[in-house]
PDB file of C-alpha atoms in Angstrom:
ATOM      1  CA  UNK A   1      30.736   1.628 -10.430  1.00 52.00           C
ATOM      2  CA  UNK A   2      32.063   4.600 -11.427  1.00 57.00           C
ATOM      3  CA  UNK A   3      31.246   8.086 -10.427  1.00 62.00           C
ATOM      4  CA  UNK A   4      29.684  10.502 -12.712  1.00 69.00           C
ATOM      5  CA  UNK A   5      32.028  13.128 -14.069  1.00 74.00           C
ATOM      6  CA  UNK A   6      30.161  16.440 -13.121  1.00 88.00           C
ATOM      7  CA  UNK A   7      29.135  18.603 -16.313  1.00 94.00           C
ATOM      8  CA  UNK A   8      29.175  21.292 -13.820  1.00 96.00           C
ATOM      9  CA  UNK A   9      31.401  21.754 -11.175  1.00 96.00           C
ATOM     10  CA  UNK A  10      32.313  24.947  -8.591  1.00 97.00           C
ATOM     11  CA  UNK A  11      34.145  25.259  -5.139  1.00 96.00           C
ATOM     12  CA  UNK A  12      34.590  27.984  -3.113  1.00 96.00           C
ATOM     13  CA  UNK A  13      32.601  31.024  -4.784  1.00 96.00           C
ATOM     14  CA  UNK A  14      32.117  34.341  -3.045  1.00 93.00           C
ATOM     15  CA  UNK A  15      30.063  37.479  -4.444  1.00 94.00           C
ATOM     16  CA  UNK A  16      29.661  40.833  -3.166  1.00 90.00           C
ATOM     17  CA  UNK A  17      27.887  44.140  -4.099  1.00 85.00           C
ATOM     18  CA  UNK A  18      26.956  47.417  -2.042  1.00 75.00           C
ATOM     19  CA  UNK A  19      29.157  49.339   0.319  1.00 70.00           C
ATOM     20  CA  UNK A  20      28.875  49.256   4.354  1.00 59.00           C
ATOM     21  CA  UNK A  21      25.727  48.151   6.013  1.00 54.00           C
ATOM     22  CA  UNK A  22      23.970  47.982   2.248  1.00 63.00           C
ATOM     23  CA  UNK A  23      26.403  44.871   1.356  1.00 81.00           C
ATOM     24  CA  UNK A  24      25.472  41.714  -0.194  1.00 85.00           C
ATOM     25  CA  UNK A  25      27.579  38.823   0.254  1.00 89.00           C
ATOM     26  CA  UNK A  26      27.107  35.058  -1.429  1.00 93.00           C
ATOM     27  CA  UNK A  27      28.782  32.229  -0.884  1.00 93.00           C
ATOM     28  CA  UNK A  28      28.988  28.315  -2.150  1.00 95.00           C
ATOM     29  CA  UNK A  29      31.085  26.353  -0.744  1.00 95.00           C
ATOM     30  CA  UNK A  30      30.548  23.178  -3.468  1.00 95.00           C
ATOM     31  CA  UNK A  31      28.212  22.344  -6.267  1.00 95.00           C
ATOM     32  CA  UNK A  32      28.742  19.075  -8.156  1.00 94.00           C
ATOM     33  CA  UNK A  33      25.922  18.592 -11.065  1.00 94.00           C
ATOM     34  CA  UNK A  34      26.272  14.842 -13.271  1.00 93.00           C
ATOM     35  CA  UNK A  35      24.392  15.091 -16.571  1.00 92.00           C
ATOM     36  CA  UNK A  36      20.803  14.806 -16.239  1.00 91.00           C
ATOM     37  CA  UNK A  37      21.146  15.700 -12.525  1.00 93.00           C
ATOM     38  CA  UNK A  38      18.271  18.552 -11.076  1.00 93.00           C
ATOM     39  CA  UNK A  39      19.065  20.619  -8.048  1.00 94.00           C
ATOM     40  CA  UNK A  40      17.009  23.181  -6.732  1.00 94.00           C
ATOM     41  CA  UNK A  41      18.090  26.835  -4.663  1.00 94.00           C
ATOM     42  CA  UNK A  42      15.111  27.329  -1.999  1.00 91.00           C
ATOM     43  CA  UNK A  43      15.890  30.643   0.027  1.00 87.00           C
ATOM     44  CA  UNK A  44      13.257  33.475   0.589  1.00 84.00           C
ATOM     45  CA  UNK A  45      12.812  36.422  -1.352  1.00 83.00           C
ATOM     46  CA  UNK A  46      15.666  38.307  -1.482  1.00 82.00           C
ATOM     47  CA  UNK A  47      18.548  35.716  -0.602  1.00 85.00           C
ATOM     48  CA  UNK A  48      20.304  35.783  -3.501  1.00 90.00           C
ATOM     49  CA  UNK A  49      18.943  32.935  -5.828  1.00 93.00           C
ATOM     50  CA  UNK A  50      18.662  34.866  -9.016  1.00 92.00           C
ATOM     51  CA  UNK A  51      22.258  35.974  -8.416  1.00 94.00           C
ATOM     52  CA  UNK A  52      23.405  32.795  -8.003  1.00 95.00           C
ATOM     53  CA  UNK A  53      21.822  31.360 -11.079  1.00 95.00           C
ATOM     54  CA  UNK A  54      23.631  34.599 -12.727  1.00 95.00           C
ATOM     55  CA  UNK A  55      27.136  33.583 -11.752  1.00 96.00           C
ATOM     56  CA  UNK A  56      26.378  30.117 -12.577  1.00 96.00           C
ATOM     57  CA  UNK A  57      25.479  31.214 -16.236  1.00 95.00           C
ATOM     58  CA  UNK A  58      28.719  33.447 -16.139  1.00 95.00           C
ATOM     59  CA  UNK A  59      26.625  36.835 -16.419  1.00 93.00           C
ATOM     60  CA  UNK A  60      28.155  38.076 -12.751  1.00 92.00           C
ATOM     61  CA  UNK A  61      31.759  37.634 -12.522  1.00 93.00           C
ATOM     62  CA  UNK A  62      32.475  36.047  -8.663  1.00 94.00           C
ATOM     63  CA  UNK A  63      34.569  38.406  -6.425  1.00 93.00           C
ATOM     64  CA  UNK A  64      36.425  34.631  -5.439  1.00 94.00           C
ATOM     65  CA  UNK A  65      36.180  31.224  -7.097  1.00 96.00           C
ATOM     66  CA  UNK A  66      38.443  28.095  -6.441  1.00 96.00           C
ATOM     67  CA  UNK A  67      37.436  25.956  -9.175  1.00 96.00           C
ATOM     68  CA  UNK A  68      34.638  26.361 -12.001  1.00 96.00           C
ATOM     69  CA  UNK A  69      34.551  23.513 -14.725  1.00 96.00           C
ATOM     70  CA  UNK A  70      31.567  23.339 -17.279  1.00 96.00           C
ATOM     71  CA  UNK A  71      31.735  20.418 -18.962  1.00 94.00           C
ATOM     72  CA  UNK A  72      35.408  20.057 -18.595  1.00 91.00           C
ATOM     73  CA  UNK A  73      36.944  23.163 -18.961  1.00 93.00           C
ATOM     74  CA  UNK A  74      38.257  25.280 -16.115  1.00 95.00           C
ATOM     75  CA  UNK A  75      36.854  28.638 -16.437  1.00 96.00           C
ATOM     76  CA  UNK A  76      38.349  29.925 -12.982  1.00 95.00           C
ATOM     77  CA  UNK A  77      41.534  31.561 -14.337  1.00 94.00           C
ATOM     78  CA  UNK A  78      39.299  33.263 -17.039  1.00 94.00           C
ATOM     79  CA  UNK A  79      36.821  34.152 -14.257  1.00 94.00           C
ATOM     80  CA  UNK A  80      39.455  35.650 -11.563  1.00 92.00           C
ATOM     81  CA  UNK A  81      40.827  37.995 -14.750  1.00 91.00           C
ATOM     82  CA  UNK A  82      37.284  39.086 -15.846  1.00 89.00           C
ATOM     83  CA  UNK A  83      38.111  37.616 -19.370  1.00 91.00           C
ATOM     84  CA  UNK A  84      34.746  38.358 -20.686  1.00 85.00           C
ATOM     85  CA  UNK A  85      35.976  36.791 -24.375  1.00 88.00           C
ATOM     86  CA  UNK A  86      36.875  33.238 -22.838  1.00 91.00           C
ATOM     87  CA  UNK A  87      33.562  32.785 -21.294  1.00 93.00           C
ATOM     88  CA  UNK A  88      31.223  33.962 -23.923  1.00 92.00           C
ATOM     89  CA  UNK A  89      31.552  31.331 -25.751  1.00 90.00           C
ATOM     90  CA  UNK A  90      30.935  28.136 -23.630  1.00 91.00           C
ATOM     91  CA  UNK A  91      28.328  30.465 -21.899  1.00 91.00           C
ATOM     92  CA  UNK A  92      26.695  30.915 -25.126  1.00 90.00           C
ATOM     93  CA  UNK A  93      27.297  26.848 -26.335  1.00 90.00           C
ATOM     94  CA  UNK A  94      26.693  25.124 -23.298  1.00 93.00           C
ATOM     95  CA  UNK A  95      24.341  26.998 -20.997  1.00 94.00           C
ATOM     96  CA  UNK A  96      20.352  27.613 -21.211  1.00 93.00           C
ATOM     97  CA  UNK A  97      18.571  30.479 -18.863  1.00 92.00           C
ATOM     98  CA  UNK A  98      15.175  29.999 -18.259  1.00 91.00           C
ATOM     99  CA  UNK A  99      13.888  33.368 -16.991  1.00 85.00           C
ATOM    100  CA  UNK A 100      11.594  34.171 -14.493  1.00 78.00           C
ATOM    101  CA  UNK A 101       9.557  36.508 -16.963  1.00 73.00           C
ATOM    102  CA  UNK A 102      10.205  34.370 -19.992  1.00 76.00           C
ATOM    103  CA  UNK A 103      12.133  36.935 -21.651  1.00 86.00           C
ATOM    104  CA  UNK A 104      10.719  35.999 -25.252  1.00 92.00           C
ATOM    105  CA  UNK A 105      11.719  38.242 -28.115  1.00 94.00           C
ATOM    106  CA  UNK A 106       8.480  40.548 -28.683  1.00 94.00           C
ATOM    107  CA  UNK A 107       8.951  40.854 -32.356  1.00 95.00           C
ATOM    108  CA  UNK A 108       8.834  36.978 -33.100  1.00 96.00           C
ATOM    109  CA  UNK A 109       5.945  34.532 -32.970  1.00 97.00           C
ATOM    110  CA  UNK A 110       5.786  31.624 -30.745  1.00 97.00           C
ATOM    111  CA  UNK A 111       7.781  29.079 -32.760  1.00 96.00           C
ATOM    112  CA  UNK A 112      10.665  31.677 -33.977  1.00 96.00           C
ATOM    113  CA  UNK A 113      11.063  31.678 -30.379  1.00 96.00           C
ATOM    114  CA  UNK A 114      11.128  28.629 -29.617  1.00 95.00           C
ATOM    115  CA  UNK A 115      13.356  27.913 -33.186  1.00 94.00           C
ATOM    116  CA  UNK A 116      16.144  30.860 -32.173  1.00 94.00           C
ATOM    117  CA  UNK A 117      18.015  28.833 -30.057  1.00 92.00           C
ATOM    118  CA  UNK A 118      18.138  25.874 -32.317  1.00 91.00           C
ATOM    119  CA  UNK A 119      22.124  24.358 -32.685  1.00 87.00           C
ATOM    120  CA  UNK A 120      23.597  26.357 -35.557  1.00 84.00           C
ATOM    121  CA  UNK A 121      26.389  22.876 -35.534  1.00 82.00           C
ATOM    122  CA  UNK A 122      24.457  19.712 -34.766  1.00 85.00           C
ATOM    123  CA  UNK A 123      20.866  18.550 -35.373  1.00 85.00           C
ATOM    124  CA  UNK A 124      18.018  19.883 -33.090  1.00 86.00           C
ATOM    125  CA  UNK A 125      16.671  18.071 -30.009  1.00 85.00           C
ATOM    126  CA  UNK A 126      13.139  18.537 -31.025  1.00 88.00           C
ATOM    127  CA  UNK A 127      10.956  19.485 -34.293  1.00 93.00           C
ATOM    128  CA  UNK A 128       9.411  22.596 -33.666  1.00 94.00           C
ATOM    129  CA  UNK A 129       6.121  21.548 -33.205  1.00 94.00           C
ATOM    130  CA  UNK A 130       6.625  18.393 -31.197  1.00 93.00           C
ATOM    131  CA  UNK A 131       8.230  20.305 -28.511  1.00 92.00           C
ATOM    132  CA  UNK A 132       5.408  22.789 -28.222  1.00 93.00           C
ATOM    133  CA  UNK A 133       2.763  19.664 -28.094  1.00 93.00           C
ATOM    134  CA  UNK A 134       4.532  18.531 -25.208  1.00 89.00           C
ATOM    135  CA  UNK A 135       3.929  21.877 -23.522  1.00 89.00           C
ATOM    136  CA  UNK A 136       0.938  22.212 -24.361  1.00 89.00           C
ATOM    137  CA  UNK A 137       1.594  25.250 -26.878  1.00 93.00           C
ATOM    138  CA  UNK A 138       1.015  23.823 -30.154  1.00 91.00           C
ATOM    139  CA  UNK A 139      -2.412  25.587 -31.054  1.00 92.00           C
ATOM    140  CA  UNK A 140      -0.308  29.068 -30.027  1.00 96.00           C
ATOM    141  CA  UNK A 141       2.624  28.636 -32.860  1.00 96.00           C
ATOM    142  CA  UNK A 142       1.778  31.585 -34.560  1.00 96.00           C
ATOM    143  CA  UNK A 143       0.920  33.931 -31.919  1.00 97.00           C
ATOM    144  CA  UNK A 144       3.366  36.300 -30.441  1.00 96.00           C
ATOM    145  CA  UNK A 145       3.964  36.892 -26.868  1.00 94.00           C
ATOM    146  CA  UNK A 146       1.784  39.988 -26.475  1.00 94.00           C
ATOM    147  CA  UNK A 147      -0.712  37.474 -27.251  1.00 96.00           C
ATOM    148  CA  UNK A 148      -0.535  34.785 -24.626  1.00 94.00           C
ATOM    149  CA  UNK A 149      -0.521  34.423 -20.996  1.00 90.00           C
ATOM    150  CA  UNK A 150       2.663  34.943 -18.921  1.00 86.00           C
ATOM    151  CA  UNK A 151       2.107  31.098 -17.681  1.00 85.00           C
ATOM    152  CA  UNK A 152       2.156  30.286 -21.217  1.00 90.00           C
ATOM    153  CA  UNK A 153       5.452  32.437 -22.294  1.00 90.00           C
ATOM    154  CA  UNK A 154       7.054  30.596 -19.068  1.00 88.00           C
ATOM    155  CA  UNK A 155       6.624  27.275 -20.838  1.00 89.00           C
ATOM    156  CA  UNK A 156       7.914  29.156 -23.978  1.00 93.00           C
ATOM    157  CA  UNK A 157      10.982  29.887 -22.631  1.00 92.00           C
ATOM    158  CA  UNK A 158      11.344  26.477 -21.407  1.00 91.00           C
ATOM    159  CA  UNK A 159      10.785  24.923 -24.647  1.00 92.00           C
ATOM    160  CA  UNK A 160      13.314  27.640 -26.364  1.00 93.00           C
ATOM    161  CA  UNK A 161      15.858  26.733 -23.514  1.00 92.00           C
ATOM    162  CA  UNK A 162      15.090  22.974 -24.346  1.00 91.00           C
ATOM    163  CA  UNK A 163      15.677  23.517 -28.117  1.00 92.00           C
ATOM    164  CA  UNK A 164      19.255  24.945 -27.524  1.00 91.00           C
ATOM    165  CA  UNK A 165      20.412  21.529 -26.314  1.00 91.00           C
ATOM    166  CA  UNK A 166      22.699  22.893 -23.687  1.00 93.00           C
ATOM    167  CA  UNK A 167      24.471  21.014 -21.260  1.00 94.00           C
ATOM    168  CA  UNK A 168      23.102  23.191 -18.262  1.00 96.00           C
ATOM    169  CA  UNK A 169      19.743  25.002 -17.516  1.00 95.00           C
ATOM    170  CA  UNK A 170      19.574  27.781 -15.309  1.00 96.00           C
ATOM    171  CA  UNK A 171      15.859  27.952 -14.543  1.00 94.00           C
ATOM    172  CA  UNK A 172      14.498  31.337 -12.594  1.00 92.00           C
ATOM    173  CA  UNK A 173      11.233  30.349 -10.871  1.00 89.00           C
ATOM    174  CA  UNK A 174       9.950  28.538 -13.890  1.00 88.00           C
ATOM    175  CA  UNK A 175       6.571  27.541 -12.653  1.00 85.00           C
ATOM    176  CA  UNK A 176       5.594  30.470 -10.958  1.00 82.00           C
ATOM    177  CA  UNK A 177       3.003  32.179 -12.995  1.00 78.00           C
ATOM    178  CA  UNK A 178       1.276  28.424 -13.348  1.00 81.00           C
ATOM    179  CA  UNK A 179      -1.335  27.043 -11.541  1.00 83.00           C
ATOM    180  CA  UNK A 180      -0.827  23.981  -9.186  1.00 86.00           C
ATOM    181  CA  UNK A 181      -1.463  21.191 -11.572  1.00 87.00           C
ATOM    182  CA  UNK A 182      -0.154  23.113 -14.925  1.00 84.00           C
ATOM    183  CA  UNK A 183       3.171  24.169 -12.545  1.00 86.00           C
ATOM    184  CA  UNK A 184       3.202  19.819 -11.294  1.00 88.00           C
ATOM    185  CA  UNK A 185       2.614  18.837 -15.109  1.00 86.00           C
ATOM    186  CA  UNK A 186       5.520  21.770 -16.088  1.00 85.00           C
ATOM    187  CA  UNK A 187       7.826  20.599 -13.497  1.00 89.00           C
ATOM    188  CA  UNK A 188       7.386  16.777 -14.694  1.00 89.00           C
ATOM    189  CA  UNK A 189       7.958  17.156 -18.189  1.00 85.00           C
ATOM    190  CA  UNK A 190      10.843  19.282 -17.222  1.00 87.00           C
ATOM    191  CA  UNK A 191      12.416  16.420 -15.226  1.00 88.00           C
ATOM    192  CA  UNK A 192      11.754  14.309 -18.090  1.00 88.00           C
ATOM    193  CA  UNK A 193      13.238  16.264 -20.692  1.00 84.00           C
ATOM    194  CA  UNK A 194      16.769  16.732 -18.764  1.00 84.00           C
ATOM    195  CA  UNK A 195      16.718  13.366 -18.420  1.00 87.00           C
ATOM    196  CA  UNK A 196      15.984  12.418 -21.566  1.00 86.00           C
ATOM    197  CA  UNK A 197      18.330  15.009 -23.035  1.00 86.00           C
ATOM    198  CA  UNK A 198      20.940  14.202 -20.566  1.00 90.00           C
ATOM    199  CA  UNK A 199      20.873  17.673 -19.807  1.00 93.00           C
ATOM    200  CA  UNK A 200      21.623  19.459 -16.323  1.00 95.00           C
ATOM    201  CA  UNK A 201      19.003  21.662 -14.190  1.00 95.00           C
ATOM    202  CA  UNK A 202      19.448  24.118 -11.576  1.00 96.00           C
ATOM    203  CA  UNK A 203      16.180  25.424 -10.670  1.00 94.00           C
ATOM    204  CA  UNK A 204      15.525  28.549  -8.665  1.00 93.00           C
ATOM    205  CA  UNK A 205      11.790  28.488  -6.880  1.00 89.00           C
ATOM    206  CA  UNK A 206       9.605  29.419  -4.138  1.00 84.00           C
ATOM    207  CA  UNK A 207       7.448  26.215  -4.520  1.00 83.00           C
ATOM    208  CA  UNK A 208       8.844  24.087  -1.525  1.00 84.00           C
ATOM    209  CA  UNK A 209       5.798  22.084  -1.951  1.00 86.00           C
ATOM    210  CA  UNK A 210       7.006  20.907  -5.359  1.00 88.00           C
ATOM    211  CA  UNK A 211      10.194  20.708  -3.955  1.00 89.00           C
ATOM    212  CA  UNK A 212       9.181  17.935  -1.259  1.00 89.00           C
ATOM    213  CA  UNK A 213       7.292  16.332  -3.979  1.00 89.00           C
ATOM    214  CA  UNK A 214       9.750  16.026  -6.847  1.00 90.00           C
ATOM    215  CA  UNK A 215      12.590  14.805  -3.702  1.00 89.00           C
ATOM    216  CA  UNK A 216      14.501  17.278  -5.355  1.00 91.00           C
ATOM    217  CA  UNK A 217      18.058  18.172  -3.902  1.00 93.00           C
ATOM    218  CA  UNK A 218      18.185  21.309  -2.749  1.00 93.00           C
ATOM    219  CA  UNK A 219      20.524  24.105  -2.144  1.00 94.00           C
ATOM    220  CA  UNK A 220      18.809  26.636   1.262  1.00 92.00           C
ATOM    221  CA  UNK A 221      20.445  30.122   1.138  1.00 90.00           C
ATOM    222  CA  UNK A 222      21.138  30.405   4.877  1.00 88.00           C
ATOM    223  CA  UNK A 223      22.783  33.253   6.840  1.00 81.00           C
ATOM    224  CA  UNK A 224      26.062  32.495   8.285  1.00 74.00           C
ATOM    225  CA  UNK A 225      26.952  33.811  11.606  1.00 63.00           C
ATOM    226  CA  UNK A 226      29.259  37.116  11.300  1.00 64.00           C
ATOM    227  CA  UNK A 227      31.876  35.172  13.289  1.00 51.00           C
ATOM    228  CA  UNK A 228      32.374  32.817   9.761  1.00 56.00           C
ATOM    229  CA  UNK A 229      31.966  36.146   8.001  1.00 62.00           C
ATOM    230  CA  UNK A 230      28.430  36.534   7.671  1.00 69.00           C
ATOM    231  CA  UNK A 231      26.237  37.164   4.370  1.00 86.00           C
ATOM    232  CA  UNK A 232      24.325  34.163   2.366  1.00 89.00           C
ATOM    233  CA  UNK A 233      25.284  30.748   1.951  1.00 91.00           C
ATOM    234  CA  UNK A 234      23.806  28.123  -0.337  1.00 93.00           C
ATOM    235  CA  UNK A 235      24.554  24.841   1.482  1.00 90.00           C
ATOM    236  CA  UNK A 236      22.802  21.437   1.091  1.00 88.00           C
ATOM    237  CA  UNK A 237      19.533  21.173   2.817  1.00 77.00           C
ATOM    238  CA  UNK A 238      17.049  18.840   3.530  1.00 60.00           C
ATOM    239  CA  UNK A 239      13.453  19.459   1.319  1.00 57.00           C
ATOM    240  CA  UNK A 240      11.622  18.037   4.517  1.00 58.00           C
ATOM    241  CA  UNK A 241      13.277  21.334   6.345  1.00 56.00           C
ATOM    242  CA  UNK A 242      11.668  23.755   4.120  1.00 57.00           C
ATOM    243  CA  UNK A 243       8.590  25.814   4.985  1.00 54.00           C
ATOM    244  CA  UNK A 244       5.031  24.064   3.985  1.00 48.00           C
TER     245      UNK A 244
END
């Protein structure tokens, strides 16, 4: 059998930011993601996970990168010369961010929302209100996100980063406003979704619990010892290792 071509695929990034003893330094040595594959980033507050997900959805430019292909196309050389124009556009095509506040557009309701991300070239994923049914939003369609809970705009976003059919989602702590069965039932249809959709996840989160659970595979930001140069690095980890 063959082996999966990765959708996304990145070797030997570094990151930076601060001066002297204030610096921040990131590392990942390899990620390989197959469509439909989920991998979680565990690390405690503070170790970098949001900035990960942020060079992985080519917001922050990487101070080093070796090789970064989304979905095929090598987007190193465009990286390492801070080409902003050659990434915009597969960062606008194929990715979908999932943020940790939601992030919904204050001036819409509830389906424009979930409706502004909808393929502008191809037919959508979902209807509208299907998608919100399986979120449990349907009976808050018409409401805007003043309006609703911040559980309930998380599971907004995730049905407006759904209805963008990207190849990738970036997902910032996506069940942490829920409670422990709505966050479980979240995290589920999530799963199901990517797979059904064929569709990549890397999910940032605190909840190790659902980690172990789902036998996600998991990225743990680490420290490295100053004698390899020191700062964070996201390695592959064990779920069982993680805190209860």
């Amino acid at each position: 059998m063959s082996t999966p071509v990765p959708v996304l695929e990145v070797e030997g990034l570094a990151f930076s930011r601060g001066p002297g003893a204030e610096d921040f330094r990131l590392s990942l040595p390899a990620l390989r993601l197959a469509r439909g594959g989920f991998l979680a980033l565990a690390g405690e507050s503070g170790s970098g996970k949001s900035t990960l997900l942020d060079l992985l959805g080519l917001i922050e430019r990487p101070g080093r990168v070796a090789r970064f292909r989304l979905c095929g196309r090598d987007l190193a050389p465009a990286l390492a010369a801070g080409d902003l124009e050659a990434v915009a556009a597969p960062r606008r095509s194929l990715l979908g961010y999932i943020l940790q506040s939601g992030g919904l557009l204050p001036f819409l309701t509830v389906a424009d929302n979930i409706a502004i991300t909808r393929p502008a070239d191809r037919p959508a994923p979902f209807a509208v209100g299907d998608l919100a049914a399986r979120l449990g939003l349907e009976g808050l369609l018409r409401r805007k996100p003043e309006a609703i809970s911040i559980g309930q705009r998380q599971r907004v976003a995730i049905a407006r980063a759904i209805m963008g059919d990207p190849a990738v989602i970036l997902a910032d702590e996506p069940t942490a406003a829920l409670d422990p069965p709505t966050a479980r039932a979240t995290l589920r249809l999530l799963c199901a979704l990517a797979a059904e959709r064929g569709t990549a996840v890397v999910m940032a989160s605190h909840s190790w619990a659902l980690i172990r659970e789902f036998s996600l595979p998991v990225l743990t930001a680490r420290m490295a010892p100053e004698a390899d140069g020191g700062g964070v690095v996201f390695a592959p980890g064990s779920a069982e290792g993680l805190a209860a």
